[in-house]
Tab-separated table of C-alpha atoms and ligand atoms in Angstrom:
chain	number	residue	atom	x	y	z
A	8	MET	CA	-16.689	-26.613	10.308
A	9	ARG	CA	-18.268	-23.152	10.519
A	10	LYS	CA	-16.536	-20.529	8.441
A	11	THR	CA	-14.869	-17.603	10.193
A	12	LYS	CA	-16.662	-14.444	9.136
A	13	VAL	CA	-14.511	-11.415	8.437
A	14	LEU	CA	-15.361	-7.925	7.231
A	15	LEU	CA	-12.348	-6.181	5.710
A	16	ALA	CA	-12.786	-2.395	5.758
A	17	SER	CA	-10.599	-0.250	3.545
A	18	SER	CA	-10.744	3.234	2.056
A	19	GLU	CA	-9.370	1.900	-1.256
A	20	VAL	CA	-9.555	-1.480	-2.951
A	21	VAL	CA	-8.242	-2.746	-6.303
A	22	PRO	CA	-9.877	-2.876	-8.889
A	23	PHE	CA	-12.412	-0.258	-7.759
A	24	ALA	CA	-10.255	2.625	-6.518
A	25	LYS	CA	-6.528	2.887	-5.904
A	26	VAL	CA	-4.081	5.488	-4.681
A	27	GLY	CA	-1.378	3.331	-3.114
A	28	GLY	CA	-0.357	-0.105	-1.908
A	29	LEU	CA	-3.286	-0.324	0.551
A	30	ALA	CA	-5.626	-0.829	-2.410
A	31	ASP	CA	-3.483	-3.680	-3.754
A	32	VAL	CA	-3.501	-5.418	-0.382
A	33	ALA	CA	-7.240	-4.948	0.180
A	34	GLY	CA	-7.810	-6.304	-3.332
A	35	SER	CA	-5.655	-9.408	-3.079
A	36	LEU	CA	-5.752	-10.542	0.565
A	37	PRO	CA	-9.445	-11.608	0.383
A	38	LYS	CA	-8.742	-13.860	-2.613
A	39	ALA	CA	-5.889	-15.482	-0.705
A	40	LEU	CA	-8.193	-16.188	2.251
A	41	ILE	CA	-10.992	-17.955	0.367
A	42	GLY	CA	-9.273	-21.326	0.649
A	43	HIS	CA	-8.867	-20.972	4.427
A	44	ASN	CA	-12.469	-21.567	5.467
A	45	ILE	CA	-13.056	-17.836	5.820
A	46	ASP	CA	-16.125	-15.944	4.631
A	47	ILE	CA	-14.421	-12.649	3.878
A	48	ARG	CA	-16.371	-9.652	2.651
A	49	VAL	CA	-15.034	-6.212	1.894
A	50	VAL	CA	-16.491	-2.760	2.498
A	51	MET	CA	-15.375	0.523	0.936
A	52	PRO	CA	-16.894	3.906	-0.013
A	53	LYS	CA	-18.874	4.205	-3.246
A	54	TYR	CA	-16.609	6.850	-4.772
A	55	ARG	CA	-17.461	8.761	-7.915
A	56	ASP	CA	-14.182	7.503	-9.428
A	57	ILE	CA	-15.173	3.809	-9.377
A	58	PRO	CA	-15.393	2.802	-13.054
A	59	SER	CA	-18.939	2.495	-14.370
A	60	ILE	CA	-18.340	-1.103	-15.487
A	61	PHE	CA	-18.498	-1.917	-11.761
A	62	LYS	CA	-21.049	0.698	-10.702
A	63	ASP	CA	-23.539	-0.491	-13.299
A	64	LYS	CA	-23.474	-3.991	-11.864
A	65	MET	CA	-23.904	-3.004	-8.199
A	66	GLU	CA	-27.102	-4.034	-6.497
A	67	TYR	CA	-28.890	-1.726	-4.037
A	68	ILE	CA	-29.371	-3.539	-0.702
A	69	CYS	CA	-30.798	-1.102	1.827
A	70	HIS	CA	-30.478	2.335	3.359
A	71	PHE	CA	-30.570	3.817	6.844
A	72	PHE	CA	-29.285	6.954	8.597
A	73	VAL	CA	-26.050	7.570	10.486
A	74	ASP	CA	-25.598	10.285	13.115
A	75	ILE	CA	-22.431	12.222	12.610
A	76	GLY	CA	-21.985	15.308	14.772
A	77	TRP	CA	-25.225	17.244	14.396
A	78	ARG	CA	-25.912	15.719	10.996
A	79	HIS	CA	-28.285	12.855	10.345
A	80	GLN	CA	-26.788	11.360	7.191
A	81	TYR	CA	-28.225	9.029	4.587
A	82	CYS	CA	-26.339	5.773	4.073
A	83	GLY	CA	-27.072	3.521	1.128
A	84	VAL	CA	-25.529	0.057	0.865
A	85	PHE	CA	-24.726	-1.464	-2.519
A	86	LYS	CA	-23.344	-4.921	-3.173
A	87	LEU	CA	-21.268	-6.497	-5.894
A	88	VAL	CA	-19.934	-10.035	-6.081
A	89	TYR	CA	-16.720	-9.901	-8.045
A	90	GLU	CA	-14.408	-12.875	-8.559
A	91	ASN	CA	-16.234	-14.770	-5.784
A	92	ILE	CA	-15.781	-12.032	-3.175
A	93	THR	CA	-18.695	-9.986	-1.816
A	94	TYR	CA	-18.055	-6.241	-1.772
A	95	TYR	CA	-20.245	-3.669	-0.030
A	96	PHE	CA	-20.158	-0.023	-1.049
A	97	ILE	CA	-21.242	2.759	1.290
A	98	ASP	CA	-23.201	5.318	-0.656
A	99	ASN	CA	-23.505	8.951	0.322
A	100	ALA	CA	-23.220	11.594	-2.397
A	101	TYR	CA	-22.175	14.329	0.023
A	102	TYR	CA	-19.082	12.424	1.205
A	103	PHE	CA	-18.125	10.285	-1.774
A	104	ASP	CA	-19.465	11.763	-4.994
A	105	ARG	CA	-16.312	13.846	-5.348
A	106	LYS	CA	-13.273	13.952	-7.574
A	107	GLY	CA	-10.402	11.900	-6.143
A	108	LEU	CA	-10.363	9.783	-3.022
A	109	TYR	CA	-8.523	11.951	-0.561
A	110	GLY	CA	-7.417	15.497	0.140
A	111	HIS	CA	-10.810	17.075	0.769
A	112	TYR	CA	-11.196	19.592	3.579
A	113	ASP	CA	-13.395	17.283	5.688
A	114	GLU	CA	-11.498	13.964	5.665
A	115	CYS	CA	-12.019	13.572	9.398
A	116	GLU	CA	-15.795	13.701	8.992
A	117	GLN	CA	-15.731	11.698	5.749
A	118	PHE	CA	-13.979	8.683	7.239
A	119	THR	CA	-15.651	8.880	10.644
A	120	TYR	CA	-18.895	8.672	8.684
A	121	PHE	CA	-17.556	5.725	6.662
A	122	THR	CA	-16.519	3.872	9.824
A	123	ARG	CA	-19.829	4.396	11.611
A	124	ALA	CA	-21.702	3.561	8.434
A	125	PHE	CA	-20.136	0.128	7.965
A	126	ILE	CA	-20.461	-0.700	11.661
A	127	GLU	CA	-24.163	0.215	11.555
A	128	MET	CA	-24.649	-1.520	8.215
A	129	LEU	CA	-24.037	-4.974	9.713
A	130	PRO	CA	-27.454	-5.664	11.323
A	131	HIS	CA	-29.174	-4.226	8.229
A	132	ILE	CA	-27.421	-6.668	5.895
A	133	ASN	CA	-27.693	-9.467	8.437
A	134	PHE	CA	-23.967	-10.158	8.518
A	135	LYS	CA	-22.386	-10.512	11.932
A	136	PRO	CA	-18.636	-10.897	11.441
A	137	ASP	CA	-16.409	-12.585	13.986
A	138	ILE	CA	-13.749	-10.065	13.068
A	139	ILE	CA	-13.615	-6.624	11.512
A	140	HIS	CA	-10.240	-6.160	9.864
A	141	CYS	CA	-9.562	-2.441	9.518
A	142	ASN	CA	-6.714	-0.677	7.767
A	143	ASP	CA	-4.781	2.568	8.190
A	144	TRP	CA	-6.134	5.716	9.823
A	145	GLN	CA	-9.344	5.956	7.816
A	146	THR	CA	-10.967	2.995	9.570
A	147	ALA	CA	-8.880	3.053	12.755
A	148	LEU	CA	-11.720	4.159	15.041
A	149	THR	CA	-13.558	0.840	14.618
A	150	GLY	CA	-12.148	-0.841	17.723
A	151	PHE	CA	-12.762	2.257	19.842
A	152	TYR	CA	-16.376	2.565	18.714
A	153	LEU	CA	-17.076	-1.128	19.276
A	154	LYS	CA	-15.638	-0.986	22.778
A	155	GLU	CA	-16.972	2.401	23.852
A	156	SER	CA	-20.049	3.298	21.824
A	157	TYR	CA	-21.687	0.064	20.674
A	158	ASN	CA	-20.774	-2.075	23.702
A	159	ASN	CA	-24.309	-2.069	25.091
A	160	ASN	CA	-25.713	-3.550	21.920
A	161	PRO	CA	-25.462	-7.380	22.053
A	162	PHE	CA	-25.130	-7.591	18.258
A	163	TYR	CA	-21.647	-6.098	18.531
A	164	SER	CA	-20.431	-7.478	21.821
A	165	GLU	CA	-18.482	-10.449	20.418
A	166	ILE	CA	-16.975	-8.820	17.340
A	167	LYS	CA	-13.166	-8.644	17.487
A	168	THR	CA	-10.926	-6.267	15.594
A	169	VAL	CA	-7.672	-6.621	13.659
A	170	TYR	CA	-5.920	-3.393	12.777
A	171	THR	CA	-3.286	-3.283	10.019
A	172	ILE	CA	-0.917	-0.341	9.734
A	173	HIS	CA	0.195	0.069	6.123
A	174	ASN	CA	2.146	3.259	6.786
A	175	LEU	CA	2.705	4.736	10.235
A	176	LYS	CA	3.378	8.161	8.763
A	177	TYR	CA	-0.242	8.884	7.845
A	178	GLN	CA	-2.054	8.903	11.175
A	179	GLY	CA	-5.195	10.986	10.775
A	180	VAL	CA	-4.436	13.769	13.263
A	181	PHE	CA	-7.132	16.440	13.708
A	182	PRO	CA	-7.856	19.369	16.066
A	183	LYS	CA	-9.264	18.238	19.402
A	184	GLU	CA	-12.625	19.958	18.787
A	185	VAL	CA	-13.571	17.128	16.395
A	186	LEU	CA	-13.919	14.808	19.377
A	187	PRO	CA	-17.433	15.862	20.428
A	188	ASP	CA	-18.384	17.677	17.217
A	189	ILE	CA	-17.659	14.972	14.652
A	190	LEU	CA	-16.636	11.771	16.407
A	191	GLY	CA	-19.432	12.115	18.975
A	192	ILE	CA	-17.021	11.084	21.735
A	193	ASP	CA	-17.012	12.401	25.287
A	194	TRP	CA	-14.129	14.626	26.459
A	195	LYS	CA	-13.251	12.020	29.078
A	196	HIS	CA	-11.482	10.129	26.273
A	197	PHE	CA	-9.218	13.088	25.596
A	198	ASN	CA	-6.262	11.806	27.597
A	199	SER	CA	-2.884	10.249	26.871
A	200	ASN	CA	-4.202	6.692	27.414
A	201	SER	CA	-6.828	7.231	24.788
A	202	LEU	CA	-7.287	9.453	21.718
A	203	GLU	CA	-5.251	12.485	22.798
A	204	PHE	CA	-1.975	13.048	20.921
A	205	TYR	CA	-0.023	16.290	21.444
A	206	ASP	CA	-3.233	18.194	22.167
A	207	SER	CA	-4.930	16.798	19.034
A	208	VAL	CA	-6.965	13.699	18.216
A	209	ASN	CA	-5.119	10.810	16.535
A	210	PHE	CA	-7.124	8.119	14.716
A	211	MET	CA	-4.201	5.730	14.301
A	212	LYS	CA	-3.449	5.873	18.003
A	213	ALA	CA	-7.035	4.753	18.639
A	214	GLY	CA	-6.496	1.872	16.215
A	215	ILE	CA	-3.357	0.781	18.055
A	216	LEU	CA	-4.828	1.033	21.549
A	217	PHE	CA	-8.358	-0.261	21.024
A	218	SER	CA	-8.047	-3.022	18.409
A	219	ASP	CA	-7.686	-6.575	19.693
A	220	VAL	CA	-4.612	-7.242	17.584
A	221	VAL	CA	-2.428	-4.902	15.573
A	222	ASN	CA	-0.029	-5.717	12.799
A	223	THR	CA	2.048	-4.021	10.195
A	224	VAL	CA	3.128	-5.179	6.770
A	225	SER	CA	6.615	-6.603	7.239
A	226	PRO	CA	8.575	-8.150	10.103
A	227	THR	CA	11.437	-5.640	9.850
A	228	TYR	CA	9.121	-2.602	9.828
A	229	SER	CA	7.325	-4.028	12.880
A	230	GLN	CA	10.648	-3.865	14.728
A	231	GLU	CA	11.716	-0.512	13.313
A	232	VAL	CA	8.535	1.309	14.359
A	233	LEU	CA	9.325	0.580	17.990
A	234	THR	CA	12.290	2.975	17.749
A	235	GLU	CA	12.320	6.788	17.931
A	236	TYR	CA	13.694	7.028	14.395
A	237	TYR	CA	10.884	5.174	12.653
A	238	GLY	CA	8.192	5.394	15.318
A	239	GLU	CA	6.537	8.677	14.195
A	240	LYS	CA	5.865	9.506	17.871
A	241	LEU	CA	3.700	6.392	18.245
A	242	ASN	CA	6.551	4.050	19.204
A	243	TYR	CA	5.658	4.185	22.918
A	244	CYS	CA	2.076	3.421	22.154
A	245	LEU	CA	3.093	0.424	20.009
A	246	LYS	CA	5.390	-0.798	22.777
A	247	ASP	CA	2.385	-0.813	25.118
A	248	ARG	CA	0.706	-3.278	22.744
A	249	LEU	CA	3.789	-5.398	22.093
A	250	GLN	CA	2.037	-8.661	23.038
A	251	ALA	CA	-0.630	-8.027	20.410
A	252	PHE	CA	1.640	-6.608	17.695
A	253	SER	CA	3.240	-8.436	14.756
A	254	GLY	CA	4.559	-8.010	11.216
A	255	ILE	CA	3.115	-9.929	8.257
A	256	LEU	CA	4.687	-9.425	4.874
A	257	ASN	CA	2.424	-8.371	2.001
A	258	GLY	CA	2.370	-10.321	-1.208
A	259	ILE	CA	1.347	-9.321	-4.713
A	260	ASP	CA	-1.351	-10.812	-6.891
A	261	TYR	CA	0.494	-13.294	-9.092
A	262	ASP	CA	-2.490	-13.495	-11.470
A	263	ILE	CA	-2.449	-9.761	-12.160
A	264	PHE	CA	1.323	-9.347	-12.121
A	265	ASN	CA	2.321	-12.112	-14.459
A	266	PRO	CA	4.811	-11.549	-17.293
A	267	GLU	CA	3.535	-14.713	-18.997
A	268	THR	CA	0.002	-13.335	-19.435
A	269	ASP	CA	0.179	-9.554	-18.865
A	270	LYS	CA	-1.754	-7.867	-21.690
A	271	GLU	CA	-0.154	-4.462	-21.119
A	272	ILE	CA	3.335	-5.526	-22.114
A	273	TYR	CA	4.673	-5.893	-25.637
A	274	GLN	CA	5.785	-9.490	-25.404
A	275	ASN	CA	5.084	-12.081	-22.736
A	276	TYR	CA	7.999	-14.017	-21.277
A	277	SER	CA	8.873	-16.410	-18.476
A	278	ALA	CA	11.831	-17.432	-16.325
A	279	SER	CA	12.573	-20.280	-18.727
A	280	ASP	CA	12.688	-17.922	-21.723
A	281	ILE	CA	13.454	-14.285	-20.973
A	282	SER	CA	14.003	-13.255	-24.581
A	283	GLY	CA	10.669	-11.363	-24.592
A	284	LYS	CA	12.128	-9.043	-21.979
A	285	TYR	CA	14.550	-7.656	-24.566
A	286	THR	CA	11.675	-6.913	-26.957
A	287	ASN	CA	9.915	-5.094	-24.129
A	288	LYS	CA	13.054	-3.076	-23.494
A	289	ARG	CA	13.356	-2.009	-27.118
A	290	GLU	CA	9.671	-1.086	-27.394
A	291	LEU	CA	9.887	0.856	-24.141
A	292	GLN	CA	12.860	2.847	-25.451
A	293	LYS	CA	10.876	3.561	-28.609
A	294	LEU	CA	7.785	4.614	-26.664
A	295	LEU	CA	9.727	7.001	-24.432
A	296	ASN	CA	11.991	8.403	-27.171
A	297	LEU	CA	15.168	6.993	-25.689
A	298	PRO	CA	18.019	5.811	-27.939
A	299	LEU	CA	17.397	2.218	-29.048
A	300	LYS	CA	20.412	0.675	-27.414
A	301	ALA	CA	20.052	-2.892	-26.215
A	302	GLU	CA	23.322	-2.893	-24.278
A	303	VAL	CA	22.657	0.275	-22.231
A	304	PRO	CA	21.058	-0.592	-18.884
A	305	ILE	CA	17.686	0.930	-18.022
A	306	ILE	CA	17.167	1.855	-14.382
A	307	SER	CA	13.590	2.710	-13.505
A	308	ILE	CA	11.693	4.310	-10.640
A	309	ILE	CA	7.922	3.916	-10.263
A	310	SER	CA	6.881	5.711	-7.147
A	311	ARG	CA	4.993	8.402	-5.331
A	312	LEU	CA	7.469	11.300	-5.442
A	313	VAL	CA	7.692	11.978	-1.704
A	314	ASP	CA	10.521	12.155	0.834
A	315	GLN	CA	9.773	8.624	2.080
A	316	LYS	CA	11.022	7.157	-1.179
A	317	GLY	CA	14.604	8.394	-0.797
A	318	LEU	CA	14.444	10.895	-3.633
A	319	ASP	CA	16.751	13.348	-1.891
A	320	LEU	CA	19.517	10.743	-2.191
A	321	ILE	CA	18.919	10.642	-5.927
A	322	GLU	CA	18.871	14.438	-6.119
A	323	TYR	CA	22.229	14.588	-4.369
A	324	VAL	CA	24.057	12.380	-6.875
A	325	LEU	CA	21.964	12.726	-10.021
A	326	ASN	CA	24.721	14.495	-11.960
A	327	GLU	CA	27.212	11.798	-11.062
A	328	LEU	CA	24.702	9.073	-11.817
A	329	LEU	CA	23.994	10.514	-15.242
A	330	SER	CA	27.678	10.484	-16.112
A	331	GLU	CA	27.322	6.685	-16.273
A	332	ASP	CA	26.282	4.946	-19.457
A	333	LEU	CA	22.624	4.291	-18.571
A	334	GLN	CA	19.042	5.323	-19.167
A	335	LEU	CA	16.815	6.418	-16.302
A	336	ILE	CA	13.019	6.150	-16.475
A	337	ILE	CA	10.798	7.792	-13.872
A	338	LEU	CA	7.067	7.270	-13.487
A	339	GLY	CA	5.474	9.121	-10.611
A	340	THR	CA	3.649	12.084	-9.202
A	341	GLY	CA	4.045	13.890	-5.928
A	342	GLU	CA	5.941	16.769	-4.396
A	343	LYS	CA	6.637	19.632	-6.759
A	344	LYS	CA	10.355	19.809	-5.900
A	345	TYR	CA	10.878	16.252	-7.134
A	346	GLU	CA	8.690	16.656	-10.199
A	347	ASP	CA	10.648	19.823	-11.085
A	348	MET	CA	13.952	18.049	-10.522
A	349	PHE	CA	13.146	15.204	-12.916
A	350	ARG	CA	11.609	17.588	-15.465
A	351	HIS	CA	14.770	19.711	-15.350
A	352	TYR	CA	17.158	16.800	-15.796
A	353	ALA	CA	15.017	15.300	-18.564
A	354	LYS	CA	15.450	18.553	-20.493
A	355	LEU	CA	19.202	18.569	-19.883
A	356	TYR	CA	19.716	14.907	-20.756
A	357	PRO	CA	16.892	13.890	-23.126
A	358	ASP	CA	18.872	10.834	-24.240
A	359	LYS	CA	19.301	9.619	-20.706
A	360	ILE	CA	16.209	10.468	-18.677
A	361	SER	CA	12.553	9.950	-19.406
A	362	ALA	CA	10.412	11.711	-16.784
A	363	ASN	CA	6.776	10.628	-16.835
A	364	LEU	CA	5.080	12.713	-14.180
A	365	ALA	CA	1.746	10.940	-14.123
A	366	PHE	CA	-0.095	8.016	-12.598
A	367	ASN	CA	-0.362	5.455	-15.358
A	368	ALA	CA	-0.900	1.785	-14.495
A	369	ASP	CA	-0.450	0.560	-18.098
A	370	LEU	CA	2.830	2.379	-18.562
A	371	ALA	CA	3.953	1.024	-15.187
A	372	GLN	CA	3.684	-2.537	-16.502
A	373	LYS	CA	5.630	-1.642	-19.643
A	374	ILE	CA	8.368	-0.145	-17.473
A	375	TYR	CA	8.505	-3.078	-15.041
A	376	SER	CA	8.880	-5.491	-17.952
A	377	GLY	CA	11.278	-3.471	-20.114
A	378	SER	CA	13.776	-2.262	-17.491
A	379	ASP	CA	16.926	-3.951	-16.255
A	380	LEU	CA	17.163	-2.447	-12.772
A	381	PHE	CA	14.657	-0.884	-10.383
A	382	LEU	CA	15.760	1.786	-7.915
A	383	MET	CA	14.017	2.130	-4.532
A	384	PRO	CA	16.308	3.777	-1.942
A	385	SER	CA	13.537	4.446	0.609
A	386	LEU	CA	14.088	6.302	3.862
A	387	PHE	CA	11.538	3.898	5.315
A	388	GLU	CA	9.330	1.303	3.645
A	389	PRO	CA	6.558	-0.532	5.540
A	390	CYS	CA	6.564	-3.315	2.940
A	391	GLY	CA	6.818	-1.960	-0.587
A	392	LEU	CA	5.094	-3.656	-3.481
A	393	SER	CA	7.024	-2.114	-6.344
A	394	GLN	CA	10.169	-4.150	-5.636
A	395	LEU	CA	8.038	-7.325	-5.551
A	396	ILE	CA	6.490	-6.476	-8.914
A	397	SER	CA	9.893	-5.704	-10.399
A	398	LEU	CA	11.272	-9.045	-9.156
A	399	ARG	CA	8.317	-10.831	-10.720
A	400	TYR	CA	9.182	-9.178	-14.054
A	401	GLY	CA	12.901	-9.989	-13.732
A	402	THR	CA	13.916	-6.381	-13.118
A	403	ILE	CA	16.629	-6.410	-10.502
A	404	PRO	CA	15.989	-4.129	-7.517
A	405	ILE	CA	18.510	-1.763	-5.980
A	406	VAL	CA	17.157	-0.912	-2.527
A	407	ARG	CA	18.029	0.439	0.875
A	408	GLU	CA	17.872	-2.195	3.590
A	409	THR	CA	14.834	-0.965	5.452
A	410	GLY	CA	11.404	-2.394	6.322
A	411	GLY	CA	9.944	-4.718	3.742
A	412	LEU	CA	12.786	-3.999	1.323
A	413	LYS	CA	15.159	-5.674	3.747
A	414	ASP	CA	12.803	-8.630	4.126
A	415	THR	CA	12.305	-9.215	0.409
A	416	VAL	CA	15.474	-8.246	-1.471
A	417	LYS	CA	18.359	-10.585	-0.785
A	418	PRO	CA	21.650	-9.003	-1.902
A	419	TYR	CA	23.584	-10.752	-4.618
A	420	ASN	CA	26.746	-12.310	-3.253
A	421	GLU	CA	29.163	-13.311	-6.004
A	422	PHE	CA	31.303	-15.438	-3.669
A	423	ASP	CA	28.663	-17.936	-2.675
A	424	ASP	CA	26.405	-17.112	-5.632
A	425	THR	CA	23.278	-16.280	-3.625
A	426	GLY	CA	20.795	-13.406	-3.738
A	427	TYR	CA	19.170	-11.480	-6.544
A	428	GLY	CA	19.347	-7.745	-5.749
A	429	PHE	CA	21.647	-4.907	-4.741
A	430	THR	CA	21.328	-3.300	-1.336
A	431	PHE	CA	22.929	-0.696	0.921
A	432	SER	CA	22.176	0.105	4.524
A	433	SER	CA	23.093	3.706	5.505
A	434	TYR	CA	20.847	6.461	4.271
A	435	ASN	CA	23.701	7.957	2.308
A	436	ALA	CA	23.713	9.134	-1.309
A	437	HIS	CA	27.208	7.887	-2.099
A	438	ASP	CA	26.529	4.487	-0.583
A	439	MET	CA	23.585	4.335	-2.961
A	440	LEU	CA	25.706	5.491	-5.891
A	441	TYR	CA	28.369	2.917	-5.085
A	442	THR	CA	25.694	0.202	-5.017
A	443	ILE	CA	24.251	1.347	-8.346
A	444	ARG	CA	27.759	1.256	-9.861
A	445	ARG	CA	28.235	-2.263	-8.575
A	446	ALA	CA	24.920	-3.261	-10.162
A	447	LEU	CA	26.029	-1.667	-13.441
A	448	SER	CA	29.279	-3.592	-13.428
A	449	ILE	CA	27.470	-6.893	-12.818
A	450	TYR	CA	25.033	-5.940	-15.590
A	451	LYS	CA	27.941	-5.929	-18.038
A	452	ASP	CA	28.536	-9.597	-17.267
A	453	THR	CA	25.500	-10.710	-19.253
A	454	GLN	CA	25.658	-14.335	-18.192
A	455	THR	CA	25.624	-13.515	-14.496
A	456	PHE	CA	22.995	-10.833	-14.914
A	457	SER	CA	20.561	-13.064	-16.790
A	458	LYS	CA	21.064	-15.665	-14.061
A	459	LEU	CA	19.899	-13.031	-11.539
A	460	VAL	CA	16.924	-12.136	-13.744
A	461	LYS	CA	15.798	-15.760	-13.827
A	462	ARG	CA	16.426	-16.216	-10.129
A	463	ALA	CA	14.294	-13.168	-9.324
A	464	MET	CA	11.465	-14.383	-11.531
A	465	GLN	CA	11.369	-17.726	-9.757
A	466	LEU	CA	10.806	-16.267	-6.290
A	467	ASP	CA	7.401	-16.597	-4.693
A	468	TYR	CA	6.069	-13.346	-3.248
A	469	SER	CA	2.476	-14.219	-3.988
A	470	TRP	CA	-0.172	-14.081	-1.259
A	471	ASN	CA	0.124	-17.808	-0.517
A	472	SER	CA	2.234	-17.569	2.591
A	473	SER	CA	0.907	-14.178	3.765
A	474	GLY	CA	-2.666	-15.440	3.369
A	475	LYS	CA	-1.800	-18.338	5.681
A	476	GLU	CA	-0.383	-15.951	8.248
A	477	TYR	CA	-3.482	-13.748	8.296
A	478	SER	CA	-5.653	-16.826	8.594
A	479	LYS	CA	-3.557	-17.915	11.586
A	480	LEU	CA	-3.810	-14.427	13.109
A	481	TYR	CA	-7.622	-14.580	12.869
A	482	GLN	CA	-7.766	-18.068	14.390
A	483	GLU	CA	-5.498	-17.176	17.283
A	484	LEU	CA	-7.552	-14.080	17.981
A	485	LEU	CA	-10.793	-16.063	18.095
A	486	GLU	CA	-9.259	-18.656	20.401
A	487	LYS	CA	-8.147	-16.021	22.914
B	13	LIG	P1	3.274	3.062	-1.542
B	13	LIG	O1	2.061	2.284	-1.107
B	13	LIG	O2	4.102	3.628	-0.428
B	13	LIG	O3	2.953	4.107	-2.568
B	13	LIG	P2	4.184	0.543	-2.674
B	13	LIG	O4	5.461	0.141	-3.322
B	13	LIG	O5	3.718	-0.284	-1.518
B	13	LIG	O6	4.292	2.079	-2.289
B	13	LIG	O7	2.996	0.493	-3.747
B	13	LIG	C1	2.949	1.383	-4.808
B	13	LIG	C2	2.069	0.816	-5.897
B	13	LIG	O8	1.618	1.890	-6.716
B	13	LIG	C3	2.807	-0.140	-6.828
B	13	LIG	O9	1.863	-1.069	-7.337
B	13	LIG	C4	3.331	0.792	-7.940
B	13	LIG	O10	3.544	0.125	-9.150
B	13	LIG	C5	2.144	1.745	-8.058
B	13	LIG	N1	2.514	3.100	-8.528
B	13	LIG	C6	3.176	4.064	-7.845
B	13	LIG	N2	3.275	5.184	-8.595
B	13	LIG	C7	2.673	4.911	-9.764
B	13	LIG	C8	2.448	5.674	-10.964
B	13	LIG	N3	2.858	6.921	-11.080
B	13	LIG	N4	1.779	5.084	-11.976
B	13	LIG	C9	1.346	3.803	-11.844
B	13	LIG	N5	1.525	3.034	-10.764
B	13	LIG	C10	2.171	3.575	-9.728
């Protein structure tokens, strides 16, 4: 049987460049699809920040030129086969030889260029995918371009598009003037049924309206975004595509996130023998200058420090929370107000809070493995990977019941002895505090708590089932 050919386009991909969960997904979904008779290849920008161990092995394939506004821009294509997956890297020093992935003044032009570049790359590399799977706002224009700009070229006429929304909040909204100047699109498309959005241009809206199917990263979030509260002003647009819209839960890479083999942690352990977890806890306390107390619970937070993550709830009750006998570890960067808050409290309570205001993947693993509880009280959460990683490492999550958190963290019920986490539903600081206190009281019952740890570690949130669902989504799309 002929393999289905898919090009997955993403602005970040693990292990080459990562800012958030999108990179994890783009890095692990392809591996999960190999066994499903799918020839999946991945394309991303050739950023300066990609480690040289990868850059040195890339092979130059070809180059051509892409028209972007009035510019005629060079586009080099490099290739690397890594762990049996073919990756293409779009090379242009002007757009990608920069520090950091995002936040430059010309993101609109940068990612319009990227999108046009990988569309135009296809005939040059002689790869005609059945499907282009694009992700988030950076590659959202793909479906629009295929339908409106490349439709007269027979090479492109049969290519279908899947569009995955990883976070509806980041939409790629730019002043309307970019339409002709950068996107090269006629003003006739500046209307409410197309790219216009409150007198601006919205990339994500284009992705929703012009892709053949659209999905987001958990079933609950796919329902929530249809409402005013979670819909970020695109709920009506999503409702228009209801027949083509679904929610598929993300997984995590169980080879990378594996407490039995993880090289970043002090001692490996498994669900059948969790004793190594206690060594990790002690070493973590040592590393972060916290009192070496085995019996005191460690609650950790590993997160971007932004409003989405529910940090204002923590701010509201932090004094009360710190009156409990616990240790709190934070790893994250983000908004200054939250960084300042954790810095301030870490000075006030050096024996209780360790504030690590950095992005540090190695330290993250040490924290996941050495903590007892993981706090994630998000305002909204499309899927969330951190709670899945913490479950895998037997660190019990305390979460708000929203989006993917609701789909993945089953609350512990002591009456029928089910579940493995602690959850609350209203976005309310004292509801959160009450839930944390309940978790702390269960923690004191060591027998019950270690039962929860083992139960969490035995769950399967790998890509196995999500990979199957994406494979099904592709097949159904091709049969339409
Ligand atoms: P989001 O994509 O909204 O940031 P997710 O929970 O989906 O949130 O994914 C976040 C990922 O980034 C997780 O793998 C988490 O461990 C990692 N992460 C977040 N902040 C940091 C940090 N400061 N240092 C290391 N890893 C981090």
